[in-house]
Amino acid sequence: MIRHMPHEDHGPAHGWDLHCHTVYSDGTKTPAEMIASAVASGLHGLAITDHDTTAGWADAAAAARRAGLPILRGTEITAADGDISVHMLAYQYDPDNTAITELFRATRAARLERAKRMVARLSEDFPIDWHSVLRQAKQGEKTTVGRPHMADALVEAGVYATRSEAFAGVISGASKYYIPTPSPSTDEVVRTVREAGGVSVIAHPGDRGRNTTLLGDGRIRALAGEGLGGLEVWHRGNADDQRRRLLGLADELGLLVTGGSDWHGAGKPNRLGENLTGDATVREIVARGAIEVVG
Ligand SMILES: [Zn+2]
Ligand SMILES: [Zn+2]
């Protein structure tokens, strides 16, 4: 078991960046560009963690082998814990495991259904329909149709001048047309990732910028009992008081402590490697995981 010093409030100076997005979700760089940046900045390795998909894993693995940089393969899964939206990082699981492929399939189907219902509500009062919304999804089949596409259809129809005006208007979370995005529960994600041989880590658990209500100690203890692997303590969204709280919980519950930049390329100010995970913790994730490190 890895022990953590309770007074420690900064992540390791060297190590791995275990939270990185590419063009396979909402990042702006390809896996190969990400890996080249990681090599240039002297990272020991990184994890690809695009939202709700393994679509970038093959590209990332090929680039890692070419560059000789080891990588973990992972996914940032959007989950729900009651009314709280929780991001969960899942590492080194078997992508062909039926429990996890079914979880992703059911989530995609529920989100598609939600998008159709929300567009149906909007189409009663605005000149858009499912076809005009679908037309905005430039990546076709691979895209999860959502509010950005509804916004673009409203702009195309002349209802708004820009996408952000639409987001502030009839597709905002406060609008009567809005329907929340369906997500699997945190318990379901922890159980399913464990079943698929992977390690689950709660991403940025102390980020008040994302959630006015944070996941409480009691829920973190319950998830630890169900097989949660760790907490992402070293993340720019966690304030110092939250880092201390999370380190205390990790120590009490024997959870791994990870760090990551939440890099999105040019899409966000986060710098690759600005927060890191220590080598010993990465070795532990690999030892527990179902798949090999590549690179
Ligand atoms: Zn996140
Ligand atoms: Zn992220």
Short mmCIF file of C-alpha atoms and ligand atoms in Angstrom, two decimals:
data_model
loop_
_atom_site.label_atom_id
_atom_site.label_comp_id
_atom_site.label_asym_id
_atom_site.label_seq_id
_atom_site.Cartn_x
_atom_site.Cartn_y
_atom_site.Cartn_z
CA MET A 1 0.00 0.00 0.00
CA ILE A 2 1.26 3.43 -0.91
CA ARG A 3 1.17 5.89 1.99
CA HIS A 4 0.71 9.62 1.57
CA MET A 5 1.99 12.30 3.88
CA PRO A 6 -1.02 14.27 5.19
CA HIS A 7 0.90 17.58 5.13
CA GLU A 8 1.87 17.20 1.47
CA ASP A 9 -0.04 19.73 -0.65
CA HIS A 10 1.72 19.65 -4.04
CA GLY A 11 1.99 16.78 -6.47
CA PRO A 12 5.25 15.14 -7.53
CA ALA A 13 7.79 17.21 -9.52
CA HIS A 14 8.35 14.35 -12.00
CA GLY A 15 6.06 11.67 -13.26
CA TRP A 16 3.04 11.02 -15.44
CA ASP A 17 0.18 13.22 -16.59
CA LEU A 18 -2.85 10.94 -16.17
CA HIS A 19 -5.58 13.25 -17.56
CA CYS A 20 -5.31 14.27 -21.25
CA HIS A 21 -7.91 14.89 -23.96
CA THR A 22 -7.40 14.71 -27.74
CA VAL A 23 -9.47 15.29 -30.89
CA TYR A 24 -11.26 12.04 -30.01
CA SER A 25 -13.30 14.12 -27.56
CA ASP A 26 -13.07 17.86 -26.96
CA GLY A 27 -9.30 18.36 -27.23
CA THR A 28 -7.70 20.11 -30.21
CA LYS A 29 -4.62 17.89 -30.77
CA THR A 30 -4.18 14.39 -32.16
CA PRO A 31 -2.77 11.64 -29.92
CA ALA A 32 0.51 11.84 -31.91
CA GLU A 33 0.80 15.60 -31.29
CA MET A 34 0.04 15.05 -27.60
CA ILE A 35 2.74 12.39 -27.30
CA ALA A 36 5.30 14.59 -29.11
CA SER A 37 4.56 17.39 -26.60
CA ALA A 38 4.94 14.97 -23.68
CA VAL A 39 8.34 13.80 -24.97
CA ALA A 40 9.49 17.40 -25.44
CA SER A 41 8.48 18.34 -21.89
CA GLY A 42 10.18 15.34 -20.27
CA LEU A 43 7.13 13.55 -18.91
CA HIS A 44 7.71 9.94 -17.81
CA GLY A 45 4.45 9.02 -19.54
CA LEU A 46 0.81 10.01 -19.85
CA ALA A 47 -2.72 8.65 -20.06
CA ILE A 48 -5.15 9.35 -22.87
CA THR A 49 -8.54 10.00 -21.21
CA ASP A 50 -11.06 11.22 -23.78
CA HIS A 51 -14.71 11.57 -22.70
CA ASP A 52 -16.83 8.39 -22.77
CA THR A 53 -14.84 6.66 -25.53
CA THR A 54 -11.90 4.41 -26.34
CA ALA A 55 -11.85 5.69 -29.94
CA GLY A 56 -8.39 7.30 -29.56
CA TRP A 57 -6.66 4.32 -27.95
CA ALA A 58 -5.32 2.71 -31.14
CA ASP A 59 -3.91 5.97 -32.49
CA ALA A 60 -2.37 6.79 -29.12
CA ALA A 61 -0.81 3.33 -28.79
CA ALA A 62 0.73 3.54 -32.27
CA ALA A 63 2.15 7.01 -31.58
CA ALA A 64 3.47 5.92 -28.15
CA ARG A 65 5.33 2.97 -29.72
CA ARG A 66 6.84 5.20 -32.42
CA ALA A 67 7.96 7.78 -29.84
CA GLY A 68 9.03 5.24 -27.20
CA LEU A 69 6.90 7.02 -24.57
CA PRO A 70 4.91 4.72 -22.28
CA ILE A 71 1.19 5.47 -21.96
CA LEU A 72 -1.81 4.27 -20.00
CA ARG A 73 -5.09 3.93 -21.82
CA GLY A 74 -8.13 5.39 -20.11
CA THR A 75 -11.46 7.18 -20.42
CA GLU A 76 -13.10 10.04 -18.52
CA ILE A 77 -16.64 8.78 -17.90
CA THR A 78 -19.41 11.25 -17.02
CA ALA A 79 -21.45 9.76 -14.20
CA ALA A 80 -24.24 10.95 -11.91
CA ASP A 81 -24.37 10.69 -8.13
CA GLY A 82 -27.90 11.82 -7.33
CA ASP A 83 -28.03 15.39 -8.63
CA ILE A 84 -24.23 15.72 -8.75
CA SER A 85 -22.41 15.28 -12.04
CA VAL A 86 -19.19 13.34 -11.40
CA HIS A 87 -16.33 12.71 -13.83
CA MET A 88 -14.61 9.37 -13.30
CA LEU A 89 -11.28 8.37 -14.84
CA ALA A 90 -11.05 4.68 -15.74
CA TYR A 91 -7.60 3.25 -16.53
CA GLN A 92 -6.22 0.04 -18.04
CA TYR A 93 -9.55 -1.78 -18.40
CA ASP A 94 -10.29 -4.38 -21.06
CA PRO A 95 -12.07 -2.40 -23.80
CA ASP A 96 -13.76 -5.56 -25.12
CA ASN A 97 -15.29 -6.49 -21.77
CA THR A 98 -19.05 -6.85 -22.31
CA ALA A 99 -20.03 -5.00 -19.11
CA ILE A 100 -18.16 -1.86 -20.14
CA THR A 101 -19.11 -1.96 -23.83
CA GLU A 102 -22.75 -2.32 -22.72
CA LEU A 103 -22.40 0.65 -20.33
CA PHE A 104 -21.07 2.84 -23.17
CA ARG A 105 -23.72 1.59 -25.60
CA ALA A 106 -26.60 2.22 -23.18
CA THR A 107 -25.27 5.71 -22.36
CA ARG A 108 -24.97 6.63 -26.06
CA ALA A 109 -28.51 5.35 -26.76
CA ALA A 110 -29.96 7.29 -23.80
CA ARG A 111 -28.16 10.48 -24.88
CA LEU A 112 -29.41 10.12 -28.46
CA GLU A 113 -32.96 9.66 -27.14
CA ARG A 114 -32.56 12.73 -24.90
CA ALA A 115 -31.33 14.83 -27.85
CA LYS A 116 -34.30 13.76 -29.97
CA ARG A 117 -36.77 14.62 -27.19
CA MET A 118 -35.18 18.01 -26.60
CA VAL A 119 -35.21 18.83 -30.34
CA ALA A 120 -38.87 17.78 -30.50
CA ARG A 121 -39.68 20.27 -27.73
CA LEU A 122 -37.72 23.03 -29.48
CA SER A 123 -39.28 22.30 -32.87
CA GLU A 124 -42.73 23.17 -31.52
CA ASP A 125 -41.64 26.81 -31.17
CA PHE A 126 -38.59 27.23 -33.46
CA PRO A 127 -37.88 26.40 -37.13
CA ILE A 128 -35.50 23.47 -36.48
CA ASP A 129 -36.01 19.70 -36.62
CA TRP A 130 -33.97 16.51 -36.10
CA HIS A 131 -32.59 16.64 -39.65
CA SER A 132 -31.39 20.22 -39.41
CA VAL A 133 -29.71 19.38 -36.07
CA LEU A 134 -28.07 16.20 -37.44
CA ARG A 135 -26.67 18.24 -40.34
CA GLN A 136 -24.53 20.19 -37.80
CA ALA A 137 -22.71 17.05 -36.59
CA LYS A 138 -19.64 17.30 -38.81
CA GLN A 139 -18.09 13.99 -37.69
CA GLY A 140 -21.30 12.11 -38.56
CA GLU A 141 -21.77 8.74 -36.86
CA LYS A 142 -18.92 9.24 -34.37
CA THR A 143 -20.48 12.37 -32.89
CA THR A 144 -22.77 12.28 -29.89
CA VAL A 145 -25.45 14.77 -30.94
CA GLY A 146 -26.00 17.29 -28.19
CA ARG A 147 -26.63 20.91 -27.37
CA PRO A 148 -23.79 22.33 -29.55
CA HIS A 149 -25.55 20.92 -32.61
CA MET A 150 -28.94 22.24 -31.49
CA ALA A 151 -27.31 25.65 -31.03
CA ASP A 152 -25.78 25.53 -34.52
CA ALA A 153 -29.16 24.57 -36.04
CA LEU A 154 -30.79 27.53 -34.26
CA VAL A 155 -28.07 29.81 -35.67
CA GLU A 156 -28.57 28.34 -39.16
CA ALA A 157 -32.32 28.99 -38.85
CA GLY A 158 -31.62 32.61 -37.92
CA VAL A 159 -33.00 32.36 -34.37
CA TYR A 160 -29.65 33.40 -32.87
CA ALA A 161 -26.53 35.06 -34.28
CA THR A 162 -24.04 32.84 -32.42
CA ARG A 163 -23.77 29.49 -30.67
CA SER A 164 -23.15 31.14 -27.31
CA GLU A 165 -26.33 33.21 -27.61
CA ALA A 166 -28.24 29.97 -28.13
CA PHE A 167 -26.51 28.45 -25.07
CA ALA A 168 -27.55 31.47 -23.02
CA GLY A 169 -31.08 31.24 -24.46
CA VAL A 170 -33.47 28.39 -25.21
CA ILE A 171 -30.98 25.54 -24.81
CA SER A 172 -29.59 26.71 -21.44
CA GLY A 173 -29.97 24.41 -18.44
CA ALA A 174 -32.59 26.81 -17.05
CA SER A 175 -34.78 26.75 -20.17
CA LYS A 176 -38.15 24.96 -20.28
CA TYR A 177 -36.89 23.07 -23.35
CA TYR A 178 -33.89 21.63 -21.49
CA ILE A 179 -33.61 17.92 -20.64
CA PRO A 180 -30.58 16.75 -18.57
CA THR A 181 -27.99 14.45 -20.19
CA PRO A 182 -28.47 10.87 -18.95
CA SER A 183 -25.41 9.31 -17.30
CA PRO A 184 -24.63 6.04 -15.51
CA SER A 185 -24.46 6.24 -11.71
CA THR A 186 -21.11 6.48 -9.92
CA ASP A 187 -21.76 3.07 -8.31
CA GLU A 188 -22.40 1.54 -11.73
CA VAL A 189 -19.18 3.03 -13.14
CA VAL A 190 -17.06 1.80 -10.20
CA ARG A 191 -18.54 -1.72 -10.45
CA THR A 192 -18.30 -1.90 -14.23
CA VAL A 193 -14.70 -0.63 -14.44
CA ARG A 194 -13.71 -3.17 -11.78
CA GLU A 195 -15.49 -5.92 -13.70
CA ALA A 196 -13.57 -4.88 -16.83
CA GLY A 197 -10.29 -5.20 -14.90
CA GLY A 198 -9.58 -1.48 -14.67
CA VAL A 199 -8.90 1.13 -12.00
CA SER A 200 -11.41 3.94 -11.37
CA VAL A 201 -10.41 7.34 -10.03
CA ILE A 202 -12.74 10.27 -9.26
CA ALA A 203 -11.60 13.19 -11.44
CA HIS A 204 -11.22 16.67 -9.85
CA PRO A 205 -13.44 15.74 -6.83
CA GLY A 206 -12.93 19.15 -5.20
CA ASP A 207 -13.62 21.35 -8.23
CA ARG A 208 -16.20 23.92 -7.11
CA GLY A 209 -16.06 25.51 -10.57
CA ARG A 210 -17.89 22.47 -11.96
CA ASN A 211 -20.26 21.72 -9.10
CA THR A 212 -21.77 23.90 -6.40
CA THR A 213 -22.28 20.69 -4.40
CA LEU A 214 -19.27 18.37 -4.20
CA LEU A 215 -19.35 14.64 -3.60
CA GLY A 216 -19.30 14.26 0.20
CA ASP A 217 -16.97 12.14 2.34
CA GLY A 218 -19.73 9.60 2.98
CA ARG A 219 -20.26 8.92 -0.72
CA ILE A 220 -16.51 8.67 -1.35
CA ARG A 221 -16.24 6.14 1.51
CA ALA A 222 -19.15 4.15 0.02
CA LEU A 223 -17.57 4.13 -3.45
CA ALA A 224 -14.24 3.05 -1.94
CA GLY A 225 -16.11 0.11 -0.42
CA GLU A 226 -17.42 -0.79 -3.88
CA GLY A 227 -13.96 -0.84 -5.46
CA LEU A 228 -13.05 2.77 -6.28
CA GLY A 229 -9.30 2.92 -6.89
CA GLY A 230 -8.29 6.51 -6.26
CA LEU A 231 -8.80 10.26 -6.14
CA GLU A 232 -7.40 12.83 -8.55
CA VAL A 233 -5.99 15.20 -5.93
CA TRP A 234 -3.49 17.08 -8.13
CA HIS A 235 -5.75 19.00 -10.49
CA ARG A 236 -6.02 22.76 -10.98
CA GLY A 237 -9.73 22.69 -10.06
CA ASN A 238 -9.11 21.41 -6.50
CA ALA A 239 -8.43 24.25 -4.04
CA ASP A 240 -5.90 23.71 -1.20
CA ASP A 241 -8.55 22.94 1.43
CA GLN A 242 -10.03 20.31 -0.90
CA ARG A 243 -6.60 18.80 -1.58
CA ARG A 244 -6.08 18.38 2.18
CA ARG A 245 -9.55 16.84 2.57
CA LEU A 246 -8.95 14.42 -0.33
CA LEU A 247 -5.48 13.42 0.92
CA GLY A 248 -7.02 12.67 4.30
CA LEU A 249 -9.69 10.46 2.70
CA ALA A 250 -7.14 8.69 0.49
CA ASP A 251 -5.02 7.95 3.54
CA GLU A 252 -8.00 6.70 5.55
CA LEU A 253 -9.43 4.54 2.74
CA GLY A 254 -6.21 3.32 1.13
CA LEU A 255 -7.00 5.07 -2.17
CA LEU A 256 -4.40 5.97 -4.78
CA VAL A 257 -3.59 9.68 -5.20
CA THR A 258 -3.28 10.79 -8.82
CA GLY A 259 -2.63 14.01 -10.70
CA GLY A 260 -3.33 15.26 -14.18
CA SER A 261 -3.50 18.45 -16.19
CA ASP A 262 -6.89 17.89 -17.89
CA TRP A 263 -5.07 19.03 -21.02
CA HIS A 264 -7.26 19.90 -24.04
CA GLY A 265 -4.55 21.20 -26.40
CA ALA A 266 -5.43 24.76 -27.42
CA GLY A 267 -8.99 24.25 -26.16
CA LYS A 268 -8.18 25.22 -22.53
CA PRO A 269 -5.33 27.05 -20.74
CA ASN A 270 -4.25 23.87 -18.86
CA ARG A 271 -0.59 23.03 -19.65
CA LEU A 272 0.42 19.42 -20.37
CA GLY A 273 2.16 18.07 -17.25
CA GLU A 274 1.09 20.91 -14.94
CA ASN A 275 -0.07 18.24 -12.45
CA LEU A 276 1.48 14.81 -12.19
CA THR A 277 1.13 11.31 -10.78
CA GLY A 278 4.16 9.63 -9.19
CA ASP A 279 5.86 6.61 -10.80
CA ALA A 280 5.00 4.29 -7.86
CA THR A 281 1.29 5.08 -8.19
CA VAL A 282 1.40 4.44 -11.94
CA ARG A 283 3.11 1.07 -11.30
CA GLU A 284 0.27 0.20 -8.90
CA ILE A 285 -2.40 1.11 -11.49
CA VAL A 286 -0.60 -1.02 -14.07
CA ALA A 287 -0.28 -3.94 -11.66
CA ARG A 288 -4.04 -3.86 -10.98
CA GLY A 289 -5.07 -3.27 -14.60
CA ALA A 290 -6.15 -5.75 -17.27
CA ILE A 291 -4.01 -4.46 -20.16
CA GLU A 292 -0.33 -3.72 -20.81
CA VAL A 293 1.40 -0.37 -20.85
CA VAL A 294 2.26 0.49 -24.45
CA GLY A 295 5.14 2.59 -25.75
ZN ZN B 1 -13.58 16.30 -16.08
ZN ZN B 2 -11.04 15.96 -18.41
#
